[in-house]
Amino acid sequence: MTRTEREDDGKRGIFTLFEDDKLAGELTYTWIENKAFIIDHTGVNEVYGGKGHGKTLVMKAVKFAREKGLKIFPLCSFAKKVFDKDKSLNDVRF
């Protein structure tokens, strides 16, 4: 069973993904004022690799952006690949 959480201090934030209550991955971001954020890192513990957790984290960030009317700058190479492959994400791309 997986679950995600989000923490934010107003300058930086993190989405964390847990599998069976163990940290499986994280996505960190930095705010650009209050209108957009930069995804600067997406990482999945190698034990949990190959399960799509990285994409799940990116999509959680996309859902958050859409709900709040925000844009995302995918600086992280993994997030950039997800955005480049899926043109349906262009509505939130900065």
XYZ file of N, CA and C in Angstrom:
282
model
N 0.849 -1.183 0.000
C 0.000 0.000 0.000
C 0.891 1.242 0.000
N 0.562 2.189 -0.868
C 1.349 3.418 -0.929
C 0.513 4.605 -0.486
N 1.215 5.619 -0.009
C 0.567 6.883 0.338
C 1.573 7.994 0.107
N 1.077 9.175 -0.139
C 1.953 10.337 -0.309
C 1.571 11.406 0.696
N 2.562 12.201 1.032
C 2.368 13.346 1.923
C 3.078 14.540 1.313
N 2.625 15.735 1.680
C 3.271 16.965 1.227
C 3.548 17.843 2.432
N 4.753 18.385 2.459
C 5.126 19.373 3.473
C 5.634 20.602 2.740
N 5.420 21.776 3.340
C 5.795 23.017 2.676
C 6.047 24.087 3.730
N 7.145 24.822 3.573
C 7.436 25.899 4.523
C 7.260 27.281 3.905
N 6.682 27.337 2.700
C 6.473 28.613 2.030
C 7.604 28.988 1.094
N 8.765 28.354 1.225
C 9.907 28.582 0.333
C 10.248 27.322 -0.446
N 10.177 26.193 0.255
C 10.486 24.890 -0.336
C 9.435 23.882 0.132
N 9.317 22.826 -0.640
C 8.368 21.788 -0.264
C 8.850 20.424 -0.695
N 8.134 19.421 -0.231
C 8.488 18.049 -0.552
C 7.231 17.186 -0.588
N 7.168 16.342 -1.603
C 6.183 15.270 -1.656
C 6.947 14.002 -1.310
N 6.456 13.244 -0.357
C 7.094 11.980 -0.004
C 6.126 10.850 -0.289
N 6.678 9.738 -0.750
C 5.873 8.569 -1.066
C 6.339 7.434 -0.168
N 5.384 6.817 0.476
C 5.666 5.701 1.379
C 5.033 4.430 0.827
N 5.761 3.339 0.911
C 5.220 2.032 0.571
C 5.297 1.188 1.828
N 4.153 0.709 2.273
C 4.079 -0.044 3.524
C 4.769 0.706 4.671
N 4.471 1.999 4.760
C 4.994 2.896 5.797
C 6.511 3.084 5.773
N 7.169 2.708 4.680
C 8.614 2.946 4.535
C 8.817 3.959 3.424
N 9.731 4.912 3.634
C 10.003 5.943 2.642
C 10.511 5.301 1.353
N 9.767 5.491 0.271
C 10.141 4.906 -1.017
C 10.688 5.953 -1.978
N 10.250 7.213 -1.848
C 10.724 8.245 -2.762
C 10.295 9.625 -2.318
N 10.898 10.623 -3.017
C 10.571 12.009 -2.688
C 10.747 12.899 -3.911
N 10.010 13.971 -3.909
C 10.112 15.010 -4.925
C 10.207 16.325 -4.172
N 11.255 17.094 -4.449
C 11.415 18.382 -3.772
C 11.183 19.512 -4.767
N 10.690 20.620 -4.231
C 10.420 21.773 -5.079
C 10.729 23.067 -4.342
N 10.939 24.119 -5.142
C 11.221 25.455 -4.635
C 10.211 26.416 -5.265
N 9.649 27.275 -4.452
C 8.640 28.224 -4.925
C 9.262 29.340 -5.756
N 8.531 29.773 -6.774
C 8.812 30.996 -7.529
C 7.647 31.913 -7.178
N 7.910 32.837 -6.267
C 6.848 33.672 -5.704
C 5.727 32.753 -5.235
N 4.488 33.060 -5.552
C 3.401 32.167 -5.149
C 2.597 31.714 -6.369
N 3.257 31.755 -7.541
C 2.565 31.434 -8.783
C 3.073 30.169 -9.457
N 4.254 29.704 -9.052
C 4.858 28.544 -9.707
C 5.872 27.911 -8.767
N 6.292 26.695 -9.118
C 7.377 26.075 -8.370
C 8.269 25.272 -9.304
N 9.492 25.111 -8.880
C 10.509 24.378 -9.622
C 10.641 22.998 -9.000
N 10.452 21.945 -9.800
C 10.766 20.602 -9.319
C 12.268 20.452 -9.487
N 12.997 20.394 -8.369
C 14.457 20.335 -8.448
C 15.039 18.958 -8.183
N 14.215 18.032 -7.695
C 14.731 16.678 -7.446
C 13.574 15.694 -7.338
N 13.744 14.564 -7.997
C 12.833 13.432 -7.824
C 13.718 12.214 -7.620
N 13.516 11.513 -6.542
C 14.330 10.338 -6.272
C 13.520 9.219 -5.657
N 13.849 8.000 -6.055
C 13.200 6.809 -5.517
C 14.283 5.889 -4.984
N 14.089 5.402 -3.787
C 15.016 4.443 -3.189
C 15.126 3.254 -4.136
N 16.353 2.806 -4.412
C 16.549 1.742 -5.408
C 15.792 0.455 -5.078
N 15.535 0.211 -3.806
C 14.750 -0.960 -3.408
C 13.345 -0.913 -4.013
N 12.834 0.297 -4.240
C 11.478 0.483 -4.751
C 11.459 0.887 -6.226
N 12.596 0.803 -6.889
C 12.696 1.200 -8.292
C 11.854 0.323 -9.205
N 11.478 0.894 -10.346
C 10.738 0.145 -11.352
C 9.257 -0.023 -11.089
N 8.750 0.649 -10.075
C 7.332 0.522 -9.729
C 6.508 1.744 -10.134
N 7.143 2.702 -10.787
C 6.425 3.899 -11.213
C 6.276 4.958 -10.140
N 7.014 4.811 -9.049
C 6.871 5.772 -7.946
C 7.334 7.178 -8.329
N 8.372 7.270 -9.162
C 8.838 8.588 -9.595
C 7.753 9.331 -10.345
N 7.112 8.651 -11.281
C 6.029 9.284 -12.047
C 4.853 9.613 -11.131
N 4.566 8.734 -10.178
C 3.485 9.018 -9.222
C 3.750 10.330 -8.502
N 4.984 10.547 -8.085
C 5.333 11.785 -7.383
C 5.171 13.003 -8.293
N 5.629 12.889 -9.536
C 5.468 14.004 -10.479
C 3.988 14.295 -10.684
N 3.181 13.263 -10.825
C 1.750 13.472 -11.055
C 1.051 14.052 -9.823
N 1.537 13.749 -8.630
C 0.997 14.384 -7.413
C 1.286 15.881 -7.455
N 2.490 16.240 -7.893
C 2.840 17.658 -8.018
C 1.972 18.337 -9.070
N 1.718 17.654 -10.178
C 0.858 18.195 -11.234
C -0.563 18.399 -10.707
N -1.084 17.420 -9.996
C -2.434 17.544 -9.423
C -2.505 18.737 -8.477
N -1.503 18.891 -7.623
C -1.444 20.021 -6.696
C -1.434 21.339 -7.473
N -0.601 21.411 -8.517
C -0.511 22.635 -9.323
C -1.846 22.966 -9.971
N -2.498 21.970 -10.517
C -3.790 22.208 -11.163
C -4.836 22.683 -10.166
N -4.861 22.071 -8.994
C -5.839 22.470 -7.972
C -5.629 23.902 -7.495
N -4.368 24.354 -7.482
C -4.044 25.690 -6.966
C -3.829 26.730 -8.061
N -3.958 26.339 -9.325
C -3.754 27.271 -10.429
C -2.305 27.701 -10.571
N -1.380 26.767 -10.372
C 0.058 27.054 -10.402
C 0.713 26.495 -11.654
N 1.918 26.951 -11.916
C 2.747 26.422 -13.000
C 3.946 25.695 -12.394
N 4.503 24.783 -13.185
C 5.654 23.992 -12.744
C 6.794 24.152 -13.743
N 7.982 24.401 -13.221
C 9.193 24.365 -14.033
C 9.918 23.068 -13.683
N 9.920 22.061 -14.596
C 10.539 20.771 -14.288
C 12.055 20.785 -14.533
N 12.799 21.295 -13.583
C 14.252 21.366 -13.696
C 14.903 19.995 -13.544
N 14.407 19.193 -12.644
C 14.905 17.839 -12.416
C 14.817 17.047 -13.724
N 15.864 16.305 -14.058
C 15.890 15.584 -15.340
C 14.769 14.548 -15.441
N 14.443 13.885 -14.348
C 13.359 12.901 -14.392
C 12.024 13.587 -14.662
N 11.732 14.641 -13.901
C 10.465 15.361 -14.094
C 10.384 15.928 -15.512
N 11.498 16.438 -16.020
C 11.518 16.981 -17.384
C 11.164 15.893 -18.389
N 11.684 14.686 -18.211
C 11.349 13.570 -19.120
C 9.856 13.265 -19.080
N 9.270 13.264 -17.890
C 7.836 12.999 -17.761
C 7.051 14.070 -18.509
N 7.419 15.326 -18.327
C 6.728 16.431 -19.004
C 6.929 16.360 -20.514
N 8.153 16.034 -20.951
C 8.425 15.972 -22.387
C 7.651 14.853 -23.074
N 7.429 13.749 -22.384
C 6.725 12.598 -22.971
C 5.209 12.767 -22.951
N 4.684 13.527 -22.007
C 3.233 13.633 -21.834
C 2.783 15.074 -22.069
N 2.354 15.348 -23.287
C 1.958 16.712 -23.664
C 0.708 17.189 -22.927
N -0.028 16.264 -22.300
C -1.223 16.681 -21.549
C -0.844 17.469 -20.292
N 0.449 17.502 -19.975
C 0.904 18.254 -18.799
C 1.282 19.690 -19.144
N 1.204 20.047 -20.419
C 1.622 21.382 -20.846
C 0.816 22.504 -20.204
N -0.394 22.204 -19.725
C -1.209 23.260 -19.097
C -0.579 23.780 -17.809
N 0.264 22.991 -17.175
C 0.901 23.455 -15.933
C 2.385 23.746 -16.128
N 2.911 23.504 -17.311
C 4.353 23.712 -17.545
C 4.663 25.194 -17.634
N 5.689 25.617 -16.933
C 6.135 27.015 -16.893
C 7.074 27.256 -18.051
